Amino acid sequence: MGLLSESREGQIQELIDSSEKNVSLVKRTWIHRGGIVGRWIQPQNIDDLKDTAIYLYRKGAQFLTIGYTSNMYLKNTYNVDYVLDTRKVKFLSKIDANTIECACGLPIKVLVEYCIKNGYQGFEGMIDLPGTVAGAVVNNSGCFGCIIEDRLLSIQLLTPSGDVEVIPKMDLMFSFRNSALKVGKLQGVILSVRFDISKRQLPSDLIKIAQSNHEKRKSSQDSPAFNLGTTVNTSGGYVGIRGLILRVLRRILARLPMDNLKAQSIINLIACALFGCISVNKYISKHRMSCFIWKDNNADMMFNKYMLMMNRLFSSCSQEIEIKE
C-alpha cells in the first residue's frame, strides 16, 4: 500500500474535512440523478488527487471518481461516502515531438481543439464529445472515425494498492466502447494519459473536417442535455416477429418522401406499441432508438421498460453507459 508522510496525511485530512458535506448528486450529475455523497472532494492538482485516493484506499473507504458524469447513470438509490471530482486536474503538456500528456480531468473538447490547432490528426472527429479525457479512455469514446484507442499510448493509473503504474494500451483491452477499466478487470484512478501525435495534417484541413463533423452531429443527434449519448449498442439487428415487423416497416418508410427524423419517430412509436409500452416512446430519441432521454422524473421508471424492450428486440444489445445503483 502506498504510504503518505504524517504531515502529508494531515494535509489530506484537512482537504477532506474542508470539503462539502452531504451533497445531493441530483444537483451535480449530468442528467440530475443520484443519491447523497457524504463528502464531495475536488482536488486542485494531480498530487492532491493521487494522495487523497491513496488515503481513502488505505482507510478502506467507499469512493467514486468522476468527471462530468456524461456517460454515467447514478440512480437515485445510489449513495456513496466520498466523491473524488477530477475536473480541476487538467494540465496538458507536450512530452516530445510525437507525444502529449494530459491530466485525467482535462475536458476531451480541450484536448481535441489543441490537437486540431497544432495539426495532430486523429482527434478531429471527437470535437463535440462531452466529458473528461479519463472518462473517454474508460469508455473508449469515439465519433466520426476517431477513437481514443487509436491515438492512446498509455495511462498512469493509481491502483487500489496505492502504487502508480504505467499501463500500456495493449493492457487496457479496448473493444467497441469498452475497456478493461469499464468492466472492472483493471481498477484504480486514472491520473494522466499519453497520446501519440505523430500523424500530422494541415491545421486548416483539420479545422474544416472538425466543423463538418460538428454540423453533422448537430443535425443527427439530440442536445447533450438530459442524455448520456448512445445508451445501448444495437449492432446485432432486430429479432423475432416484432423485429420482422419493424424491418418491413423501415423498408416501406425508406421508399416514402419522408425525412429520417419522422421515419425514426414512427419506428420508435410502433416498437413501443408492439411491446405494450407506449409511455416509453416519449423518452426515446427521435434520431436513434439507441439513445434514451431522462427528460422528467418518470424517466427512471421508463428506463427499466426501455431496456427490457431493447433487449428483447435486438439480438445483441450491450449497455454503453455506466450504471451505479
mmCIF file of C-alpha atoms in Angstrom:
data_model
loop_
_atom_site.group_PDB
_atom_site.id
_atom_site.type_symbol
_atom_site.label_atom_id
_atom_site.label_comp_id
_atom_site.label_asym_id
_atom_site.label_seq_id
_atom_site.Cartn_x
_atom_site.Cartn_y
_atom_site.Cartn_z
ATOM 1 C CA MET A 1 0.000 0.000 0.000
ATOM 2 C CA GLY A 2 1.278 3.455 -0.920
ATOM 3 C CA LEU A 3 2.348 5.456 2.105
ATOM 4 C CA LEU A 4 1.973 9.116 2.985
ATOM 5 C CA SER A 5 4.136 11.002 5.433
ATOM 6 C CA GLU A 6 2.495 12.074 8.669
ATOM 7 C CA SER A 7 2.461 15.721 7.600
ATOM 8 C CA ARG A 8 1.056 14.871 4.160
ATOM 9 C CA GLU A 9 -1.634 12.693 5.706
ATOM 10 C CA GLY A 10 -2.605 15.646 7.877
ATOM 11 C CA GLN A 11 -2.886 17.874 4.813
ATOM 12 C CA ILE A 12 -5.134 15.370 3.062
ATOM 13 C CA GLN A 13 -7.298 15.022 6.140
ATOM 14 C CA GLU A 14 -7.689 18.811 6.173
ATOM 15 C CA LEU A 15 -8.637 18.750 2.486
ATOM 16 C CA ILE A 16 -11.309 16.148 3.189
ATOM 17 C CA ASP A 17 -12.576 17.898 6.323
ATOM 18 C CA SER A 18 -12.952 21.182 4.436
ATOM 19 C CA SER A 19 -14.838 19.584 1.538
ATOM 20 C CA GLU A 20 -18.608 19.856 1.062
ATOM 21 C CA LYS A 21 -20.763 17.552 3.191
ATOM 22 C CA ASN A 22 -23.966 15.691 2.320
ATOM 23 C CA VAL A 23 -24.072 16.758 -1.319
ATOM 24 C CA SER A 24 -27.037 15.824 -3.495
ATOM 25 C CA LEU A 25 -25.908 14.082 -6.674
ATOM 26 C CA VAL A 26 -29.092 15.321 -8.338
ATOM 27 C CA LYS A 27 -27.563 18.809 -8.298
ATOM 28 C CA ARG A 28 -24.158 17.718 -9.627
ATOM 29 C CA THR A 29 -24.614 14.966 -12.202
ATOM 30 C CA TRP A 30 -25.108 15.315 -15.956
ATOM 31 C CA ILE A 31 -28.700 14.032 -16.023
ATOM 32 C CA HIS A 32 -29.536 15.180 -12.466
ATOM 33 C CA ARG A 33 -29.782 11.772 -10.855
ATOM 34 C CA GLY A 34 -28.286 10.086 -7.796
ATOM 35 C CA GLY A 35 -28.458 9.930 -4.021
ATOM 36 C CA ILE A 36 -26.286 11.615 -1.404
ATOM 37 C CA VAL A 37 -22.494 11.966 -1.158
ATOM 38 C CA GLY A 38 -21.000 12.165 2.335
ATOM 39 C CA ARG A 39 -18.062 14.315 1.164
ATOM 40 C CA TRP A 40 -17.552 15.944 -2.229
ATOM 41 C CA ILE A 41 -13.779 16.311 -2.658
ATOM 42 C CA GLN A 42 -12.363 18.357 -5.530
ATOM 43 C CA PRO A 43 -8.548 18.123 -5.674
ATOM 44 C CA GLN A 44 -6.885 21.095 -7.371
ATOM 45 C CA ASN A 45 -3.898 19.202 -8.800
ATOM 46 C CA ILE A 46 -2.691 15.717 -9.596
ATOM 47 C CA ASP A 47 -0.711 15.300 -6.370
ATOM 48 C CA ASP A 48 -3.759 16.077 -4.236
ATOM 49 C CA LEU A 49 -5.840 13.668 -6.329
ATOM 50 C CA LYS A 50 -3.268 10.902 -6.017
ATOM 51 C CA ASP A 51 -2.670 11.335 -2.291
ATOM 52 C CA THR A 52 -6.365 11.661 -1.473
ATOM 53 C CA ALA A 53 -7.070 8.430 -3.345
ATOM 54 C CA ILE A 54 -4.191 6.692 -1.509
ATOM 55 C CA TYR A 55 -5.583 7.951 1.805
ATOM 56 C CA LEU A 56 -9.100 6.687 1.000
ATOM 57 C CA TYR A 57 -7.840 3.331 -0.274
ATOM 58 C CA ARG A 58 -5.772 2.874 2.897
ATOM 59 C CA LYS A 59 -8.813 3.674 5.058
ATOM 60 C CA GLY A 60 -10.906 1.159 3.113
ATOM 61 C CA ALA A 61 -13.347 3.972 2.294
ATOM 62 C CA GLN A 62 -16.028 3.733 -0.368
ATOM 63 C CA PHE A 63 -15.462 6.404 -3.010
ATOM 64 C CA LEU A 64 -16.370 7.197 -6.600
ATOM 65 C CA THR A 65 -14.055 9.018 -9.010
ATOM 66 C CA ILE A 66 -15.901 11.156 -11.540
ATOM 67 C CA GLY A 67 -15.512 13.865 -14.142
ATOM 68 C CA TYR A 68 -18.603 15.330 -15.788
ATOM 69 C CA THR A 69 -20.638 12.059 -15.445
ATOM 70 C CA SER A 70 -21.653 12.464 -19.108
ATOM 71 C CA ASN A 71 -21.696 8.683 -19.593
ATOM 72 C CA MET A 72 -22.802 7.679 -16.084
ATOM 73 C CA TYR A 73 -26.289 6.957 -14.763
ATOM 74 C CA LEU A 74 -26.266 7.239 -10.977
ATOM 75 C CA LYS A 75 -29.639 6.037 -9.793
ATOM 76 C CA ASN A 76 -31.431 7.866 -7.008
ATOM 77 C CA THR A 77 -30.784 4.867 -4.763
ATOM 78 C CA TYR A 78 -27.025 5.308 -5.148
ATOM 79 C CA ASN A 79 -25.320 6.856 -2.121
ATOM 80 C CA VAL A 80 -21.567 6.991 -1.595
ATOM 81 C CA ASP A 81 -19.288 8.107 1.237
ATOM 82 C CA TYR A 82 -16.886 10.129 -0.922
ATOM 83 C CA VAL A 83 -16.703 11.528 -4.440
ATOM 84 C CA LEU A 84 -13.362 12.482 -5.992
ATOM 85 C CA ASP A 85 -14.204 15.152 -8.565
ATOM 86 C CA THR A 86 -11.306 15.342 -11.057
ATOM 87 C CA ARG A 87 -12.439 18.370 -13.082
ATOM 88 C CA LYS A 88 -9.829 20.764 -11.638
ATOM 89 C CA VAL A 89 -6.985 18.389 -12.553
ATOM 90 C CA LYS A 90 -6.500 19.361 -16.182
ATOM 91 C CA PHE A 91 -2.967 20.058 -17.395
ATOM 92 C CA LEU A 92 -1.825 19.359 -20.977
ATOM 93 C CA SER A 93 1.843 19.252 -21.962
ATOM 94 C CA LYS A 94 3.996 18.156 -24.879
ATOM 95 C CA ILE A 95 6.464 15.457 -23.850
ATOM 96 C CA ASP A 96 8.342 15.211 -27.159
ATOM 97 C CA ALA A 97 7.728 15.706 -30.868
ATOM 98 C CA ASN A 98 5.312 12.759 -31.031
ATOM 99 C CA THR A 99 3.797 12.589 -27.534
ATOM 100 C CA ILE A 100 1.481 14.682 -25.401
ATOM 101 C CA GLU A 101 0.324 14.041 -21.851
ATOM 102 C CA CYS A 102 -2.835 15.354 -20.261
ATOM 103 C CA ALA A 103 -4.409 15.075 -16.847
ATOM 104 C CA CYS A 104 -7.442 12.912 -16.171
ATOM 105 C CA GLY A 105 -9.810 15.857 -15.673
ATOM 106 C CA LEU A 106 -8.993 17.721 -18.884
ATOM 107 C CA PRO A 107 -12.169 18.153 -20.969
ATOM 108 C CA ILE A 108 -11.925 15.994 -24.089
ATOM 109 C CA LYS A 109 -13.006 19.057 -26.098
ATOM 110 C CA VAL A 110 -9.901 20.970 -24.920
ATOM 111 C CA LEU A 111 -7.650 18.091 -25.995
ATOM 112 C CA VAL A 112 -9.321 17.909 -29.401
ATOM 113 C CA GLU A 113 -9.111 21.662 -30.019
ATOM 114 C CA TYR A 114 -5.424 21.668 -29.077
ATOM 115 C CA CYS A 115 -4.681 18.812 -31.483
ATOM 116 C CA ILE A 116 -6.623 20.373 -34.344
ATOM 117 C CA LYS A 117 -4.895 23.724 -33.865
ATOM 118 C CA ASN A 118 -1.474 22.070 -33.954
ATOM 119 C CA GLY A 119 -2.174 19.728 -36.871
ATOM 120 C CA TYR A 120 -2.283 16.449 -34.911
ATOM 121 C CA GLN A 121 -4.521 14.064 -36.811
ATOM 122 C CA GLY A 122 -6.910 11.515 -35.315
ATOM 123 C CA PHE A 123 -8.845 13.670 -32.847
ATOM 124 C CA GLU A 124 -10.983 15.870 -35.130
ATOM 125 C CA GLY A 125 -13.993 13.523 -35.080
ATOM 126 C CA MET A 126 -14.367 13.920 -31.321
ATOM 127 C CA ILE A 127 -14.803 17.706 -31.381
ATOM 128 C CA ASP A 128 -18.194 17.689 -29.606
ATOM 129 C CA LEU A 129 -17.748 14.779 -27.227
ATOM 130 C CA PRO A 130 -18.571 15.775 -23.642
ATOM 131 C CA GLY A 131 -16.684 14.615 -20.562
ATOM 132 C CA THR A 132 -13.081 14.297 -19.475
ATOM 133 C CA VAL A 133 -10.099 12.563 -21.012
ATOM 134 C CA ALA A 134 -10.175 9.849 -18.329
ATOM 135 C CA GLY A 135 -13.858 9.190 -18.966
ATOM 136 C CA ALA A 136 -13.164 8.934 -22.696
ATOM 137 C CA VAL A 137 -10.435 6.355 -22.001
ATOM 138 C CA VAL A 138 -12.668 4.236 -19.757
ATOM 139 C CA ASN A 139 -15.413 4.210 -22.399
ATOM 140 C CA ASN A 140 -13.082 4.086 -25.414
ATOM 141 C CA SER A 141 -15.077 7.001 -26.778
ATOM 142 C CA GLY A 142 -15.114 7.935 -30.417
ATOM 143 C CA CYS A 143 -17.028 9.638 -33.189
ATOM 144 C CA PHE A 144 -16.736 10.151 -36.959
ATOM 145 C CA GLY A 145 -13.909 7.637 -37.365
ATOM 146 C CA CYS A 146 -11.761 8.928 -34.482
ATOM 147 C CA ILE A 147 -11.475 6.593 -31.483
ATOM 148 C CA ILE A 148 -9.499 7.069 -28.280
ATOM 149 C CA GLU A 149 -7.687 3.739 -28.579
ATOM 150 C CA ASP A 150 -6.239 4.674 -31.980
ATOM 151 C CA ARG A 151 -4.111 7.518 -30.592
ATOM 152 C CA LEU A 152 -3.616 6.426 -26.975
ATOM 153 C CA LEU A 153 -0.178 5.241 -25.840
ATOM 154 C CA SER A 154 -0.575 4.626 -22.108
ATOM 155 C CA ILE A 155 -2.219 5.761 -18.897
ATOM 156 C CA GLN A 156 -0.823 6.446 -15.464
ATOM 157 C CA LEU A 157 -3.026 4.527 -13.025
ATOM 158 C CA LEU A 158 -3.135 4.674 -9.238
ATOM 159 C CA THR A 159 -4.102 1.145 -8.208
ATOM 160 C CA PRO A 160 -6.025 0.185 -5.038
ATOM 161 C CA SER A 161 -2.683 -0.956 -3.565
ATOM 162 C CA GLY A 162 -1.556 2.685 -3.672
ATOM 163 C CA ASP A 163 1.024 2.118 -6.401
ATOM 164 C CA VAL A 164 1.237 4.264 -9.529
ATOM 165 C CA GLU A 165 1.623 2.105 -12.638
ATOM 166 C CA VAL A 166 2.037 2.957 -16.310
ATOM 167 C CA ILE A 167 -0.481 0.819 -18.215
ATOM 168 C CA PRO A 168 0.223 0.459 -21.960
ATOM 169 C CA LYS A 169 -2.594 0.452 -24.484
ATOM 170 C CA MET A 170 -2.497 -3.293 -25.055
ATOM 171 C CA ASP A 171 -3.270 -3.960 -21.380
ATOM 172 C CA LEU A 172 -6.385 -1.799 -21.477
ATOM 173 C CA MET A 173 -8.104 -4.460 -23.619
ATOM 174 C CA PHE A 174 -10.003 -1.957 -25.738
ATOM 175 C CA SER A 175 -13.053 -3.028 -27.716
ATOM 176 C CA PHE A 176 -16.035 -1.102 -29.089
ATOM 177 C CA ARG A 177 -16.980 1.448 -26.399
ATOM 178 C CA ASN A 178 -15.328 -0.729 -23.786
ATOM 179 C CA SER A 179 -12.110 -1.282 -21.847
ATOM 180 C CA ALA A 180 -10.629 -3.331 -19.019
ATOM 181 C CA LEU A 181 -11.325 -0.355 -16.746
ATOM 182 C CA LYS A 182 -15.003 -0.224 -17.658
ATOM 183 C CA VAL A 183 -15.618 -3.930 -16.963
ATOM 184 C CA GLY A 184 -13.502 -3.940 -13.791
ATOM 185 C CA LYS A 185 -10.608 -6.099 -14.985
ATOM 186 C CA LEU A 186 -8.392 -3.124 -14.165
ATOM 187 C CA GLN A 187 -9.199 -0.962 -11.160
ATOM 188 C CA GLY A 188 -7.876 2.332 -9.910
ATOM 189 C CA VAL A 189 -7.823 6.063 -10.544
ATOM 190 C CA ILE A 190 -6.528 7.360 -13.876
ATOM 191 C CA LEU A 191 -4.084 10.182 -13.156
ATOM 192 C CA SER A 192 -2.873 11.076 -16.644
ATOM 193 C CA VAL A 193 -2.961 9.888 -20.245
ATOM 194 C CA ARG A 194 -0.398 9.926 -23.045
ATOM 195 C CA PHE A 195 -1.314 10.199 -26.710
ATOM 196 C CA ASP A 196 0.555 9.667 -29.968
ATOM 197 C CA ILE A 197 0.565 12.839 -32.096
ATOM 198 C CA SER A 198 2.859 11.566 -34.852
ATOM 199 C CA LYS A 199 0.138 11.674 -37.535
ATOM 200 C CA ARG A 200 0.053 15.175 -39.000
ATOM 201 C CA GLN A 201 -2.232 17.158 -41.270
ATOM 202 C CA LEU A 202 -2.572 20.845 -42.069
ATOM 203 C CA PRO A 203 -4.447 22.557 -39.224
ATOM 204 C CA SER A 204 -6.657 24.330 -41.790
ATOM 205 C CA ASP A 205 -7.743 20.940 -43.159
ATOM 206 C CA LEU A 206 -8.447 19.564 -39.685
ATOM 207 C CA ILE A 207 -10.473 22.658 -38.796
ATOM 208 C CA LYS A 208 -12.668 22.124 -41.870
ATOM 209 C CA ILE A 209 -13.152 18.445 -41.037
ATOM 210 C CA ALA A 210 -13.986 19.249 -37.414
ATOM 211 C CA GLN A 211 -16.507 21.897 -38.466
ATOM 212 C CA SER A 212 -18.145 19.443 -40.848
ATOM 213 C CA ASN A 213 -18.334 16.852 -38.063
ATOM 214 C CA HIS A 214 -19.811 19.478 -35.756
ATOM 215 C CA GLU A 215 -22.591 20.264 -38.236
ATOM 216 C CA LYS A 216 -23.328 16.569 -38.816
ATOM 217 C CA ARG A 217 -23.553 15.947 -35.081
ATOM 218 C CA LYS A 218 -25.931 18.878 -34.578
ATOM 219 C CA SER A 219 -28.287 17.584 -37.268
ATOM 220 C CA SER A 220 -28.153 13.887 -36.340
ATOM 221 C CA GLN A 221 -28.097 13.851 -32.534
ATOM 222 C CA ASP A 222 -30.013 15.299 -29.632
ATOM 223 C CA SER A 223 -28.798 18.108 -27.434
ATOM 224 C CA PRO A 224 -26.480 16.633 -24.773
ATOM 225 C CA ALA A 225 -28.825 17.836 -22.016
ATOM 226 C CA PHE A 226 -30.626 15.006 -20.197
ATOM 227 C CA ASN A 227 -28.991 12.204 -22.165
ATOM 228 C CA LEU A 228 -25.778 10.215 -21.906
ATOM 229 C CA GLY A 229 -25.192 9.743 -25.610
ATOM 230 C CA THR A 230 -25.722 6.273 -27.005
ATOM 231 C CA THR A 231 -27.333 4.231 -24.238
ATOM 232 C CA VAL A 232 -27.032 0.789 -25.848
ATOM 233 C CA ASN A 233 -25.204 -0.722 -28.795
ATOM 234 C CA THR A 234 -27.766 -2.432 -31.023
ATOM 235 C CA SER A 235 -25.469 -3.647 -33.789
ATOM 236 C CA GLY A 236 -26.966 -7.152 -33.631
ATOM 237 C CA GLY A 237 -30.121 -6.242 -35.564
ATOM 238 C CA TYR A 238 -33.801 -6.977 -34.977
ATOM 239 C CA VAL A 239 -35.008 -10.441 -33.877
ATOM 240 C CA GLY A 240 -38.379 -12.161 -33.565
ATOM 241 C CA ILE A 241 -41.772 -11.404 -35.090
ATOM 242 C CA ARG A 242 -41.813 -7.849 -33.766
ATOM 243 C CA GLY A 243 -38.354 -7.303 -35.187
ATOM 244 C CA LEU A 244 -39.557 -8.576 -38.573
ATOM 245 C CA ILE A 245 -42.471 -6.122 -38.476
ATOM 246 C CA LEU A 246 -40.101 -3.233 -37.804
ATOM 247 C CA ARG A 247 -37.718 -4.337 -40.558
ATOM 248 C CA VAL A 248 -40.554 -4.352 -43.096
ATOM 249 C CA LEU A 249 -41.846 -1.012 -41.803
ATOM 250 C CA ARG A 250 -38.400 0.552 -42.104
ATOM 251 C CA ARG A 251 -38.156 -0.567 -45.749
ATOM 252 C CA ILE A 252 -41.574 0.891 -46.522
ATOM 253 C CA LEU A 253 -40.746 4.216 -44.867
ATOM 254 C CA ALA A 254 -37.453 4.406 -46.767
ATOM 255 C CA ARG A 255 -39.411 4.499 -50.035
ATOM 256 C CA LEU A 256 -41.657 7.350 -48.943
ATOM 257 C CA PRO A 257 -40.869 11.089 -49.279
ATOM 258 C CA MET A 258 -40.144 11.410 -45.581
ATOM 259 C CA ASP A 259 -37.150 12.721 -43.652
ATOM 260 C CA ASN A 260 -35.164 10.411 -41.376
ATOM 261 C CA LEU A 261 -36.341 12.145 -38.192
ATOM 262 C CA LYS A 262 -40.000 11.493 -38.898
ATOM 263 C CA ALA A 263 -39.329 7.931 -40.061
ATOM 264 C CA GLN A 264 -37.405 7.133 -36.875
ATOM 265 C CA SER A 265 -40.191 8.650 -34.762
ATOM 266 C CA ILE A 266 -42.678 6.260 -36.399
ATOM 267 C CA ILE A 267 -40.355 3.292 -35.853
ATOM 268 C CA ASN A 268 -39.972 4.194 -32.175
ATOM 269 C CA LEU A 269 -43.726 4.544 -31.677
ATOM 270 C CA ILE A 270 -44.559 1.240 -33.374
ATOM 271 C CA ALA A 271 -41.813 -0.571 -31.438
ATOM 272 C CA CYS A 272 -43.244 0.692 -28.139
ATOM 273 C CA ALA A 273 -46.780 -0.272 -29.242
ATOM 274 C CA LEU A 274 -45.648 -3.806 -30.142
ATOM 275 C CA PHE A 275 -44.230 -4.223 -26.645
ATOM 276 C CA GLY A 276 -47.212 -2.600 -24.916
ATOM 277 C CA CYS A 277 -45.195 0.308 -23.548
ATOM 278 C CA ILE A 278 -46.366 3.383 -25.447
ATOM 279 C CA SER A 279 -45.453 5.569 -22.471
ATOM 280 C CA VAL A 280 -41.750 4.837 -23.105
ATOM 281 C CA ASN A 281 -41.831 6.449 -26.544
ATOM 282 C CA LYS A 282 -41.631 9.943 -25.048
ATOM 283 C CA TYR A 283 -38.158 9.141 -23.681
ATOM 284 C CA ILE A 284 -36.577 7.680 -26.816
ATOM 285 C CA SER A 285 -34.501 9.904 -29.085
ATOM 286 C CA LYS A 286 -36.216 10.738 -32.358
ATOM 287 C CA HIS A 287 -32.806 10.493 -34.029
ATOM 288 C CA ARG A 288 -31.963 6.938 -32.912
ATOM 289 C CA MET A 289 -33.661 4.291 -30.841
ATOM 290 C CA SER A 290 -30.394 3.510 -29.048
ATOM 291 C CA CYS A 291 -30.474 6.789 -27.090
ATOM 292 C CA PHE A 292 -32.664 7.298 -24.005
ATOM 293 C CA ILE A 293 -33.575 10.795 -22.715
ATOM 294 C CA TRP A 294 -34.057 11.471 -18.977
ATOM 295 C CA LYS A 295 -36.459 14.343 -19.577
ATOM 296 C CA ASP A 296 -38.515 14.234 -16.345
ATOM 297 C CA ASN A 297 -38.940 12.477 -13.002
ATOM 298 C CA ASN A 298 -40.723 9.497 -14.566
ATOM 299 C CA ALA A 299 -37.719 8.677 -16.757
ATOM 300 C CA ASP A 300 -36.154 6.317 -14.204
ATOM 301 C CA MET A 301 -39.184 4.035 -14.226
ATOM 302 C CA MET A 302 -39.415 4.223 -18.013
ATOM 303 C CA PHE A 303 -35.727 3.403 -18.388
ATOM 304 C CA ASN A 304 -36.285 -0.101 -16.997
ATOM 305 C CA LYS A 305 -39.097 -0.699 -19.516
ATOM 306 C CA TYR A 306 -36.926 0.709 -22.295
ATOM 307 C CA MET A 307 -34.067 -1.671 -21.503
ATOM 308 C CA LEU A 308 -36.431 -4.636 -21.354
ATOM 309 C CA MET A 309 -37.820 -3.738 -24.771
ATOM 310 C CA MET A 310 -34.402 -3.188 -26.331
ATOM 311 C CA ASN A 311 -33.006 -6.475 -25.004
ATOM 312 C CA ARG A 312 -35.943 -8.375 -26.475
ATOM 313 C CA LEU A 313 -35.959 -6.505 -29.780
ATOM 314 C CA PHE A 314 -32.280 -6.822 -30.726
ATOM 315 C CA SER A 315 -30.129 -9.946 -30.970
ATOM 316 C CA SER A 316 -27.227 -8.091 -29.379
ATOM 317 C CA CYS A 317 -27.950 -5.196 -27.054
ATOM 318 C CA SER A 318 -24.968 -4.205 -24.944
ATOM 319 C CA GLN A 319 -25.038 -1.362 -22.438
ATOM 320 C CA GLU A 320 -22.773 1.583 -23.317
ATOM 321 C CA ILE A 321 -23.391 3.775 -20.285
ATOM 322 C CA GLU A 322 -22.134 3.075 -16.769
ATOM 323 C CA ILE A 323 -24.868 2.499 -14.194
ATOM 324 C CA LYS A 324 -24.456 2.833 -10.425
ATOM 325 C CA GLU A 325 -27.273 1.794 -8.109
#
